[in-house]
Coordinates of C-alpha atoms in Angstrom, one line a residue:
Chain F
M129 CA 12.9 -1.7 -10.8
K130 CA 10.0 -2.0 -9.0
N131 CA 9.0 1.5 -9.6
L132 CA 9.6 1.0 -13.6
Q133 CA 7.8 -1.9 -13.6
T134 CA 4.2 0.0 -12.1
V135 CA 5.2 2.1 -14.9
G136 CA 5.4 -0.2 -17.5
Y137 CA 1.9 -1.7 -16.3
A138 CA 0.5 1.9 -15.8
A139 CA 1.5 2.3 -19.6
L140 CA 0.1 -0.6 -21.0
L141 CA -3.3 0.6 -18.9
L142 CA -3.3 3.4 -20.5
L143 CA -2.6 2.0 -23.8
G144 CA -5.8 0.2 -23.4
L145 CA -8.1 2.8 -22.5
V146 CA -7.4 4.9 -25.6
A147 CA -6.9 1.9 -28.2
P148 CA -10.5 1.7 -29.2
F149 CA -10.1 5.7 -30.4
A150 CA -7.6 4.4 -32.8
V151 CA -8.5 0.8 -33.9
Y152 CA -11.8 -1.0 -34.2
P153 CA -13.2 -2.2 -30.9
V154 CA -14.1 -5.5 -32.0
L155 CA -10.8 -6.3 -33.4
L156 CA -9.4 -5.1 -29.7
M157 CA -11.5 -7.6 -28.1
K158 CA -10.6 -10.5 -29.8
C159 CA -7.1 -9.7 -29.0
L160 CA -8.0 -9.6 -25.3
C161 CA -10.2 -12.8 -25.0
F162 CA -7.7 -14.6 -26.9
G163 CA -4.9 -13.2 -24.7
L164 CA -6.6 -14.1 -21.7
F165 CA -7.1 -17.3 -23.3
A166 CA -3.2 -17.7 -24.1
C167 CA -2.4 -16.4 -20.5
A168 CA -4.5 -19.4 -18.9
F169 CA -3.4 -21.8 -20.6
N170 CA 0.3 -20.7 -20.3
L171 CA -0.8 -20.7 -16.3
L172 CA -0.3 -24.8 -16.9
L173 CA 2.2 -24.9 -19.7
G174 CA 4.4 -21.9 -18.1
Y175 CA 4.3 -22.5 -14.5
A176 CA 3.4 -26.1 -14.2
G177 CA 4.9 -27.7 -16.8
L178 CA 2.1 -29.4 -18.3
L179 CA 1.0 -29.3 -21.8
S180 CA -2.5 -29.7 -22.5
F181 CA -4.4 -30.0 -25.8
G182 CA -7.4 -29.5 -25.5
H183 CA -8.0 -26.4 -23.9
A184 CA -10.4 -25.7 -26.7
A185 CA -13.0 -27.5 -24.3
F186 CA -13.0 -25.0 -21.9
L187 CA -12.9 -22.3 -24.0
G188 CA -15.6 -23.6 -26.4
M189 CA -18.1 -25.0 -23.5
A190 CA -17.8 -21.9 -21.5
G191 CA -18.9 -20.0 -24.5
Y192 CA -21.8 -22.5 -25.2
I193 CA -22.9 -22.4 -21.7
C194 CA -22.3 -18.2 -21.2
G195 CA -24.6 -18.2 -25.0
Y196 CA -27.2 -20.6 -23.8
T197 CA -28.0 -19.0 -20.1
V198 CA -28.2 -15.9 -21.8
Q199 CA -30.4 -16.3 -24.3
S200 CA -32.2 -19.1 -23.5
L201 CA -32.9 -18.5 -19.8
G202 CA -32.6 -14.7 -20.1
F203 CA -29.7 -14.6 -17.8
P204 CA -27.7 -11.3 -17.5
P205 CA -24.4 -11.1 -19.3
E206 CA -22.5 -10.8 -15.6
L207 CA -24.5 -14.3 -14.5
G208 CA -24.1 -15.5 -17.6
I209 CA -20.0 -15.0 -17.9
L210 CA -20.2 -16.6 -14.4
A211 CA -22.0 -19.7 -15.2
G212 CA -19.5 -20.6 -17.9
T213 CA -16.7 -19.9 -16.1
A214 CA -17.8 -22.1 -13.5
T215 CA -18.7 -24.7 -16.0
A216 CA -15.1 -24.6 -17.6
G217 CA -13.3 -24.9 -13.9
L218 CA -15.9 -28.1 -13.4
L219 CA -14.6 -29.6 -16.7
G220 CA -11.1 -29.2 -16.3
L221 CA -11.6 -31.0 -12.3
A222 CA -12.8 -33.8 -14.8
I223 CA -10.5 -33.5 -17.4
G224 CA -7.6 -32.4 -15.3
F225 CA -8.6 -35.3 -12.7
L226 CA -7.9 -37.8 -14.8
A227 CA -5.3 -36.1 -17.2
I228 CA -3.0 -35.4 -14.2
R229 CA -2.0 -38.8 -13.9
R230 CA 0.4 -39.1 -16.5
S231 CA 3.0 -36.8 -17.9
G232 CA 4.7 -35.3 -21.1
I233 CA 3.2 -37.0 -24.4
Y234 CA 0.3 -38.8 -22.4
F235 CA -1.0 -36.3 -20.8
A236 CA -1.4 -34.1 -24.1
M237 CA -3.1 -36.7 -25.7
I238 CA -5.5 -37.5 -22.9
T239 CA -6.4 -34.1 -22.7
L240 CA -6.4 -34.2 -26.6
A241 CA -9.2 -37.2 -26.4
L242 CA -11.3 -35.8 -23.6
A243 CA -11.4 -32.5 -25.6
Q244 CA -12.4 -34.5 -28.9
I245 CA -15.2 -36.1 -26.5
V246 CA -16.5 -32.6 -25.4
Y247 CA -16.3 -31.5 -29.4
F248 CA -18.8 -34.5 -29.6
F249 CA -20.9 -33.4 -27.1
C250 CA -21.2 -30.1 -28.3
L251 CA -21.7 -31.2 -32.3
K252 CA -24.8 -33.3 -30.9
A253 CA -26.5 -31.6 -28.1
Q254 CA -29.2 -29.9 -28.3
F255 CA -28.6 -26.5 -26.1
T256 CA -25.8 -26.0 -28.8
G257 CA -27.4 -25.8 -31.6
A258 CA -25.3 -28.1 -33.4
E259 CA -23.9 -26.8 -37.0
D260 CA -25.4 -23.6 -36.2
G261 CA -24.1 -22.7 -32.9
L262 CA -25.7 -19.8 -30.9
Q263 CA -26.3 -17.2 -33.1
G264 CA -27.4 -13.2 -31.9
V265 CA -27.0 -14.1 -28.1
P266 CA -27.9 -10.3 -26.7
R267 CA -25.2 -8.4 -25.0
G268 CA -27.7 -7.0 -22.7
H269 CA -27.1 -4.8 -19.7
L270 CA -24.3 -5.3 -17.6
F271 CA -25.3 -4.9 -13.8
G272 CA -28.6 -3.8 -15.4
V273 CA -27.3 -0.3 -15.4
F274 CA -24.1 -0.6 -18.4
D275 CA -25.8 -1.1 -21.6
L276 CA -23.4 -3.5 -23.7
S277 CA -24.4 -3.1 -27.2
Q278 CA -22.4 0.1 -27.2
P279 CA -19.3 -0.8 -28.5
L280 CA -17.3 1.3 -25.9
T281 CA -19.2 0.0 -22.8
M282 CA -18.6 -3.4 -24.3
Y283 CA -14.8 -2.8 -24.8
Y284 CA -14.2 -1.6 -21.3
T285 CA -15.9 -4.4 -20.0
V286 CA -13.7 -7.1 -21.8
L287 CA -10.4 -4.4 -20.9
A288 CA -11.8 -4.8 -16.8
I289 CA -12.7 -8.7 -17.4
F290 CA -8.8 -8.9 -19.4
V291 CA -7.1 -6.6 -16.4
G292 CA -9.2 -8.9 -14.0
G293 CA -8.0 -12.2 -15.4
V294 CA -4.4 -11.6 -16.0
W295 CA -4.1 -10.0 -12.5
I296 CA -5.8 -13.4 -11.1
I297 CA -2.6 -15.2 -13.3
H298 CA -0.1 -12.8 -12.0
R299 CA -1.0 -13.1 -8.0
T300 CA -1.2 -17.2 -8.9
V301 CA 1.9 -17.3 -10.2
H302 CA 3.9 -15.2 -7.5
S303 CA 1.6 -16.9 -4.6
P304 CA 2.8 -19.4 -2.0
F305 CA 1.0 -21.8 -4.4
G306 CA 3.0 -20.6 -7.4
Q307 CA 6.4 -21.6 -5.5
I308 CA 5.6 -24.9 -5.3
L309 CA 4.0 -25.4 -8.6
K310 CA 7.3 -23.8 -10.6
S311 CA 9.0 -26.3 -8.0
I312 CA 7.3 -29.4 -9.4
R313 CA 7.7 -27.8 -12.8
D314 CA 11.4 -28.0 -12.3
N315 CA 11.9 -31.0 -10.5
E316 CA 9.1 -33.5 -9.5
P317 CA 10.5 -36.3 -7.8
R318 CA 12.3 -33.6 -5.2
A319 CA 9.1 -31.9 -4.8
I320 CA 7.5 -35.0 -3.9
S321 CA 10.5 -36.0 -1.2
L322 CA 10.0 -32.8 0.0
G323 CA 6.4 -34.2 1.0
Y324 CA 4.5 -32.6 -1.2
D325 CA 1.2 -34.2 -3.1
V326 CA 2.3 -33.5 -6.1
D327 CA -0.9 -34.3 -7.8
R328 CA -3.3 -32.2 -6.1
F329 CA -0.9 -29.0 -7.2
K330 CA -1.4 -29.8 -10.4
L331 CA -5.2 -30.4 -10.1
L332 CA -5.7 -27.2 -8.9
A333 CA -3.4 -25.7 -11.5
F334 CA -5.4 -27.3 -14.1
V335 CA -8.6 -26.5 -12.7
L336 CA -7.4 -22.3 -12.3
S337 CA -6.4 -22.5 -15.9
A338 CA -9.4 -24.0 -17.3
A339 CA -12.3 -21.5 -15.4
L340 CA -9.7 -18.6 -16.8
A341 CA -10.3 -20.0 -20.3
G342 CA -13.3 -20.4 -19.6
L343 CA -13.8 -16.8 -18.6
A344 CA -12.4 -16.0 -22.1
G345 CA -14.2 -18.1 -24.1
A346 CA -17.8 -17.0 -21.8
T347 CA -16.7 -12.8 -22.5
K348 CA -15.7 -13.7 -26.5
T349 CA -19.3 -15.0 -26.9
M350 CA -20.7 -11.5 -25.5
V351 CA -18.3 -9.9 -27.7
F352 CA -19.7 -11.7 -30.6
Q353 CA -23.0 -12.5 -29.9
L354 CA -22.1 -16.2 -31.1
A355 CA -20.9 -19.5 -29.9
S356 CA -19.7 -22.0 -32.4
L357 CA -17.9 -25.0 -32.6
T358 CA -14.6 -23.4 -33.6
D359 CA -14.2 -22.8 -30.4
V360 CA -14.3 -26.4 -28.9
H361 CA -12.6 -27.4 -32.4
W362 CA -9.3 -28.7 -31.7
H363 CA -7.6 -26.6 -34.0
Q364 CA -8.0 -23.8 -31.2
S365 CA -6.4 -26.1 -28.5
G366 CA -3.0 -25.8 -31.2
E367 CA -3.4 -22.0 -31.9
V368 CA -3.4 -21.1 -28.1
V369 CA 0.1 -23.5 -28.4
L370 CA 1.4 -21.6 -30.9
M371 CA 0.4 -18.2 -29.4
T372 CA 2.1 -18.9 -26.3
L373 CA 5.5 -20.0 -27.6
L374 CA 5.5 -17.5 -30.2
G375 CA 5.1 -15.2 -27.2
G376 CA 7.4 -15.9 -24.8
M377 CA 6.0 -18.9 -22.6
G378 CA 6.6 -18.9 -18.6
T379 CA 6.2 -15.1 -19.0
I380 CA 2.7 -13.6 -18.0
F381 CA 2.6 -11.1 -20.6
G382 CA 4.2 -13.2 -23.5
P383 CA 1.1 -15.3 -24.9
V384 CA -1.1 -12.1 -24.8
V385 CA 2.0 -10.3 -27.1
G386 CA 1.9 -14.0 -29.1
A387 CA -2.1 -14.1 -29.2
I388 CA -2.5 -10.2 -30.3
V389 CA 0.2 -11.2 -33.2
L390 CA -1.8 -14.2 -34.2
V391 CA -5.3 -12.4 -34.3
L392 CA -3.6 -9.3 -36.2
L393 CA -2.0 -11.5 -38.9
Q394 CA -5.6 -13.5 -39.2
D395 CA -7.0 -10.1 -39.7
W396 CA -4.9 -9.0 -42.1
L397 CA -4.6 -11.9 -44.6
T398 CA -8.0 -12.6 -44.4
G399 CA -8.2 -11.8 -48.1
F400 CA -5.7 -14.7 -48.6
G401 CA -8.2 -17.5 -47.6
S402 CA -6.0 -20.7 -46.4
W403 CA -3.0 -19.2 -47.2
V404 CA -3.2 -18.0 -43.7
V405 CA -2.8 -21.6 -42.2
V406 CA 0.4 -21.9 -44.0
L407 CA 1.6 -18.6 -42.7
T408 CA 1.1 -19.3 -39.3
G409 CA 2.8 -22.9 -39.5
L410 CA 5.9 -21.6 -41.3
I411 CA 5.9 -18.6 -38.5
F412 CA 5.9 -21.4 -35.6
I413 CA 8.5 -23.7 -37.5
I414 CA 10.7 -20.1 -37.2
C415 CA 10.2 -19.3 -33.8
V416 CA 10.6 -22.7 -32.7
L417 CA 14.0 -22.9 -34.8
A418 CA 15.1 -18.9 -34.1
F419 CA 13.9 -17.7 -31.2
R420 CA 12.5 -20.1 -29.3
R421 CA 12.0 -18.0 -25.7
G422 CA 9.5 -16.4 -28.0
I423 CA 8.8 -12.9 -28.6
L424 CA 8.8 -11.1 -25.1
G425 CA 11.1 -13.9 -23.4
E426 CA 13.8 -13.2 -26.3
L427 CA 13.5 -9.3 -25.6
L428 CA 13.5 -10.0 -22.0
A429 CA 17.6 -12.4 -22.3
L430 CA 18.2 -8.8 -24.4
K431 CA 17.5 -6.7 -21.3
A432 CA 19.1 -9.2 -19.1
R433 CA 22.0 -9.3 -21.0
M434 CA 22.6 -5.5 -21.4
L435 CA 22.0 -4.8 -17.7
Chain A
M352 CA 15.5 -50.1 24.3
A353 CA 14.3 -52.6 21.9
D354 CA 13.2 -50.2 19.7
D355 CA 16.5 -48.0 19.0
H356 CA 15.9 -49.3 15.2
I357 CA 14.7 -46.2 13.4
L358 CA 14.2 -48.0 10.3
E359 CA 14.2 -52.1 9.5
T360 CA 13.1 -53.9 6.9
S361 CA 12.2 -58.0 6.9
G362 CA 12.6 -59.7 3.2
L363 CA 12.4 -56.7 1.1
T364 CA 11.7 -58.1 -2.2
K365 CA 11.6 -56.4 -5.8
E366 CA 11.1 -58.1 -9.0
F367 CA 11.2 -56.5 -12.2
R368 CA 9.5 -58.8 -14.6
G369 CA 10.9 -61.7 -13.4
F370 CA 14.5 -60.2 -12.5
V371 CA 14.9 -60.0 -9.1
A372 CA 16.9 -56.6 -8.5
V373 CA 16.7 -57.0 -4.3
N374 CA 16.1 -60.0 -2.7
G375 CA 15.2 -60.5 0.6
V376 CA 16.7 -57.7 2.0
D377 CA 16.7 -57.0 6.0
L378 CA 18.3 -53.9 7.0
K379 CA 18.3 -52.3 10.4
V380 CA 19.5 -49.1 11.1
R381 CA 20.3 -47.7 14.1
R382 CA 19.2 -44.7 15.5
G383 CA 21.8 -41.9 15.9
S384 CA 24.1 -43.5 13.2
I385 CA 25.8 -43.1 10.1
H386 CA 25.0 -46.2 8.3
A387 CA 26.1 -46.6 4.5
L388 CA 24.9 -49.1 1.8
I389 CA 27.6 -49.8 -0.6
G390 CA 28.0 -52.8 -3.3
P391 CA 29.3 -53.0 -6.6
N392 CA 27.4 -51.6 -9.8
G393 CA 24.0 -53.3 -10.2
A394 CA 23.8 -54.6 -6.6
G395 CA 20.5 -52.8 -5.9
K396 CA 21.7 -50.2 -4.2
T397 CA 19.3 -47.4 -5.4
T398 CA 16.9 -49.5 -6.1
V399 CA 16.6 -50.6 -2.0
F400 CA 16.6 -46.6 -1.6
N401 CA 14.0 -46.5 -3.7
L402 CA 12.0 -48.6 -2.3
L403 CA 12.6 -47.6 1.5
T404 CA 11.2 -44.2 0.3
K405 CA 8.4 -45.7 -1.7
F406 CA 9.4 -43.9 -5.0
L407 CA 9.0 -48.1 -5.7
E408 CA 6.6 -50.7 -4.9
P409 CA 8.1 -53.6 -3.3
T410 CA 7.1 -57.0 -4.4
R411 CA 7.5 -58.8 -1.0
G412 CA 8.6 -58.0 1.8
R413 CA 7.9 -54.9 5.1
I414 CA 9.5 -51.9 5.9
T415 CA 8.7 -50.3 9.3
F416 CA 10.1 -46.8 10.3
N417 CA 10.1 -45.8 14.0
G418 CA 8.2 -48.8 14.6
R419 CA 5.7 -48.2 11.8
D420 CA 4.5 -50.1 8.9
I421 CA 5.4 -47.7 6.3
T422 CA 5.0 -50.7 3.3
A423 CA 1.9 -49.1 1.6
E424 CA 2.8 -45.0 2.7
R425 CA 2.8 -42.7 0.0
P426 CA 6.0 -41.2 -0.8
A427 CA 4.9 -37.4 -0.1
A428 CA 3.6 -38.6 3.6
L429 CA 6.6 -40.5 4.0
A430 CA 8.7 -37.2 4.0
R431 CA 6.5 -35.6 6.0
R432 CA 6.5 -38.2 9.1
G433 CA 10.3 -37.1 9.0
L434 CA 12.2 -39.7 6.2
V435 CA 13.3 -37.7 3.7
R436 CA 15.9 -38.7 0.4
S437 CA 18.0 -37.1 -1.6
F438 CA 18.7 -38.1 -5.1
Q439 CA 21.8 -39.5 -7.1
I440 CA 22.2 -36.4 -9.5
S441 CA 21.9 -33.2 -7.9
A442 CA 18.2 -32.6 -7.1
V443 CA 17.7 -29.0 -6.9
F444 CA 14.9 -26.6 -8.6
P445 CA 16.7 -24.8 -11.5
H446 CA 15.2 -21.9 -11.5
L447 CA 14.2 -21.0 -8.4
S448 CA 17.1 -18.8 -6.4
V449 CA 18.9 -20.5 -4.3
L450 CA 17.3 -19.1 -1.7
E451 CA 13.8 -20.0 -3.1
N452 CA 14.9 -24.1 -3.2
V453 CA 15.3 -23.7 0.9
R454 CA 12.2 -22.1 1.0
V455 CA 10.0 -24.4 -0.9
A456 CA 10.9 -27.2 2.0
L457 CA 10.6 -24.6 5.1
Q458 CA 6.7 -23.8 3.2
T459 CA 5.9 -27.0 4.4
R460 CA 5.4 -25.8 7.7
L461 CA 3.2 -22.7 6.9
G462 CA 0.2 -24.8 5.7
T463 CA -0.3 -22.1 3.3
A464 CA 1.0 -24.2 -0.1
F465 CA -2.4 -24.2 -1.9
H466 CA -2.8 -20.4 -1.2
F467 CA -3.1 -19.1 -4.8
W468 CA -4.5 -15.8 -3.4
K469 CA -2.1 -14.7 -1.0
S470 CA 1.4 -13.0 -2.2
E471 CA 4.9 -14.8 -2.2
R472 CA 5.3 -11.9 0.5
T473 CA 4.0 -13.5 2.9
L474 CA 6.8 -16.4 2.6
N475 CA 9.5 -13.8 3.3
K476 CA 9.3 -14.5 7.6
L477 CA 10.9 -17.7 6.3
N478 CA 13.7 -15.4 4.9
D479 CA 15.9 -16.0 7.7
R480 CA 15.4 -19.8 8.6
A481 CA 16.4 -20.3 5.1
M482 CA 19.5 -17.9 5.4
E483 CA 20.7 -19.5 8.3
L484 CA 20.6 -23.0 6.7
L485 CA 22.1 -21.7 3.3
E486 CA 24.7 -20.1 6.1
A487 CA 25.1 -23.8 7.8
V488 CA 26.6 -25.2 4.5
D489 CA 28.6 -22.2 3.2
L490 CA 26.1 -20.8 0.3
G491 CA 25.1 -17.8 2.4
A492 CA 26.6 -15.8 -0.5
F493 CA 24.7 -16.7 -2.7
A494 CA 21.1 -16.7 -1.7
G495 CA 20.0 -14.3 -4.6
L496 CA 21.6 -16.7 -7.1
I497 CA 19.5 -18.8 -10.0
T498 CA 20.4 -22.4 -8.4
V499 CA 21.5 -23.7 -12.3
E500 CA 24.3 -21.1 -12.0
L501 CA 25.7 -22.5 -9.4
P502 CA 29.0 -24.9 -9.2
Y503 CA 27.8 -28.8 -9.0
G504 CA 29.5 -29.6 -5.4
R505 CA 28.1 -26.4 -4.1
K506 CA 24.2 -27.8 -5.3
R507 CA 25.0 -31.0 -3.8
A508 CA 25.1 -28.0 -0.8
L509 CA 21.9 -26.9 -1.6
E510 CA 20.2 -30.0 -1.7
I511 CA 21.3 -31.0 1.6
A512 CA 20.5 -27.6 3.5
T513 CA 16.9 -28.5 1.5
T514 CA 16.7 -31.6 3.2
L515 CA 17.6 -30.2 6.3
A516 CA 14.9 -27.2 6.7
L517 CA 12.3 -30.5 6.2
E518 CA 14.1 -31.1 10.1
P519 CA 14.2 -35.1 9.0
E520 CA 14.8 -37.4 11.4
L521 CA 16.4 -39.9 9.2
M522 CA 18.0 -38.7 5.9
L523 CA 18.7 -40.9 2.9
L524 CA 21.2 -39.4 0.8
D525 CA 22.2 -41.6 -2.7
E526 CA 25.7 -41.1 -3.6
P527 CA 26.1 -37.7 -2.0
T528 CA 29.4 -37.3 -3.2
Q529 CA 29.5 -38.9 -6.9
G530 CA 30.6 -36.5 -9.4
M531 CA 32.8 -34.4 -7.1
G532 CA 36.5 -33.8 -7.1
H533 CA 37.9 -33.8 -3.9
E534 CA 37.9 -30.6 -2.0
D535 CA 34.2 -31.0 -2.5
I536 CA 34.3 -34.6 -1.4
D537 CA 35.6 -33.0 2.0
R538 CA 33.1 -30.2 2.0
V539 CA 30.0 -32.7 1.6
V540 CA 32.0 -35.1 4.2
E541 CA 32.5 -32.6 6.9
L542 CA 28.6 -31.0 6.1
I543 CA 27.4 -34.6 6.7
R544 CA 29.0 -34.9 10.3
K545 CA 27.8 -31.9 11.0
V546 CA 24.1 -32.3 9.9
S547 CA 24.2 -36.0 11.8
T548 CA 24.2 -35.0 15.1
N549 CA 20.7 -35.8 16.6
R550 CA 19.6 -37.7 13.6
T551 CA 19.9 -40.6 11.3
I552 CA 21.8 -41.0 8.2
L553 CA 21.9 -43.5 5.3
M554 CA 23.7 -43.1 2.2
V555 CA 24.2 -45.1 -0.7
E556 CA 27.9 -44.5 -1.5
H557 CA 30.5 -45.6 -4.0
N558 CA 33.9 -43.7 -2.7
L559 CA 34.9 -46.1 0.2
S560 CA 37.6 -43.7 1.8
V561 CA 34.5 -41.2 2.2
V562 CA 32.4 -44.6 3.9
S563 CA 35.5 -45.5 6.1
H564 CA 36.2 -42.2 7.7
L565 CA 32.1 -41.4 8.1
C566 CA 30.2 -44.6 8.7
D567 CA 29.6 -46.0 12.0
R568 CA 28.0 -49.5 9.9
I569 CA 28.0 -50.5 6.5
T570 CA 25.7 -53.0 4.4
V571 CA 27.0 -54.6 2.2
L572 CA 25.0 -55.7 -1.1
A573 CA 25.5 -57.5 -4.0
R574 CA 23.4 -59.1 -6.7
G575 CA 20.5 -57.7 -4.3
S576 CA 21.2 -59.5 -1.4
V577 CA 22.7 -58.9 1.7
L578 CA 26.5 -60.0 1.9
A579 CA 27.8 -58.2 5.3
E580 CA 26.8 -56.0 7.7
G581 CA 29.4 -54.8 10.6
P582 CA 31.6 -51.7 11.1
Y583 CA 34.0 -50.7 8.4
D584 CA 37.1 -52.8 9.8
E585 CA 34.8 -55.8 10.2
V586 CA 33.4 -56.0 6.9
S587 CA 36.3 -54.7 4.9
Q588 CA 38.2 -57.7 6.2
N589 CA 35.1 -60.4 5.1
P590 CA 36.5 -62.4 2.4
Q591 CA 33.4 -62.7 0.3
V592 CA 33.2 -58.5 0.2
L593 CA 36.4 -58.8 -0.9
E594 CA 35.8 -60.6 -3.9
A595 CA 32.5 -59.5 -4.5
Y596 CA 33.2 -56.0 -3.9
V597 CA 36.6 -55.3 -4.4
G598 CA 37.1 -58.1 -7.2
A599 CA 34.7 -56.5 -9.4
E600 CA 36.2 -52.4 -8.9
H601 CA 39.6 -53.6 -9.8
E602 CA 39.1 -56.0 -12.3

């Protein structure tokens, strides 16, 4: 079983390594960025039971910070991405600190409200370029050596970041901390009665999730050489919920599958204009009604039944 | 030994928007005893429980545990001091395995609860102790099962094993036999008797035969106040108790 899993991971990695020779790299990188974003979001929803409706703030803000530090301050790409990630983590600390005091719908609404504040900040602030966003962010040289303007170099950098990010999430879920987090998700009063200050655990989960969402956002800026309001808009917060539910919440790779499906759909259906939104809405309804565990969740359940 | 009371309350009162749920309760729980809190439905037993474990803030009154004022303590901190509660509905972690349920409690002493960078394999050193606790409540054979699949009576046993993992000085059990069949009740009663050595137990219980067999002292609550306190034989003869309790139960 353990070996089978290792072989599966190795096969996925191999697939990731050869994919750019068959598929347009920018599309792949978009899949990876949103995959990591959904995965980070799922750390909070699937393992801490907290539905954040403001994760766009972390994705978008990290994108702006990364773009600004690279473009205007001349940071190398690795430092720009790091700055974006750190900022998202700090923002997560502030938003999480206020939001974790409530649960359920109130938690979701507080995160939404605070994310809207971030949106308006980005709209009005000078360094974000307001409605134009930051355009033409130079990709530069990673560690001063690897030229990221080469599509393949950029792709493998993104792949490495994605693998690293997902690995951190996997490790967090399967750590002593992850155990406590799952117990809080399952039965919060009981976790308190065992002596755990649950708010602190939720806050750490929130900060980790925000920082990793930021890592995805900062990486995305380097890929598209662009940071714009789209990424801080609440649409993005909604989309990540859809990605996670579609792929399978509470599984490590489910959200990645959901993100890939959604990104590919949007890519194929660009010709249909706004109908994409209608179609994703339909998919969401079908997903919630017919297969609530999500694509990967249903597959895993099927496998469990067969064994 | 002036201090042989492990838990004391004085004038404990809880009001909800003008409705007095608990009214001036003075409770003394002797160290090493099994103490029952009984009373008709709505007498305020669970509210008292929630006040004692700080899940509710008292409107007035003091609570002392081991001679220390814990009225302002937070619930999680209280658990770390050795006062651990169970819940009316079985409080387990349904999507963790049976072993992991107990291990989550054991993790408190490892001090690595926030270590998100460590592998969960570092927890395996707790498995032996967890298995011992599971064996003690006859759950050894279920260790690998996901808890949601456990029958109800077994979940209560698991809850007790989890609570025991903290080695609490004082265990508060909220209706431990509620919703159980006869065999399960006997099992849980035996279990409580077994775990009561070297510790104090305060329990809310509806089932009077359980109380009469198990408990050293009984406090009867009615309408938020203490009606009587003493050993079962004494309390069960008290006319006021008969009226309030038996009357309400059998009419």
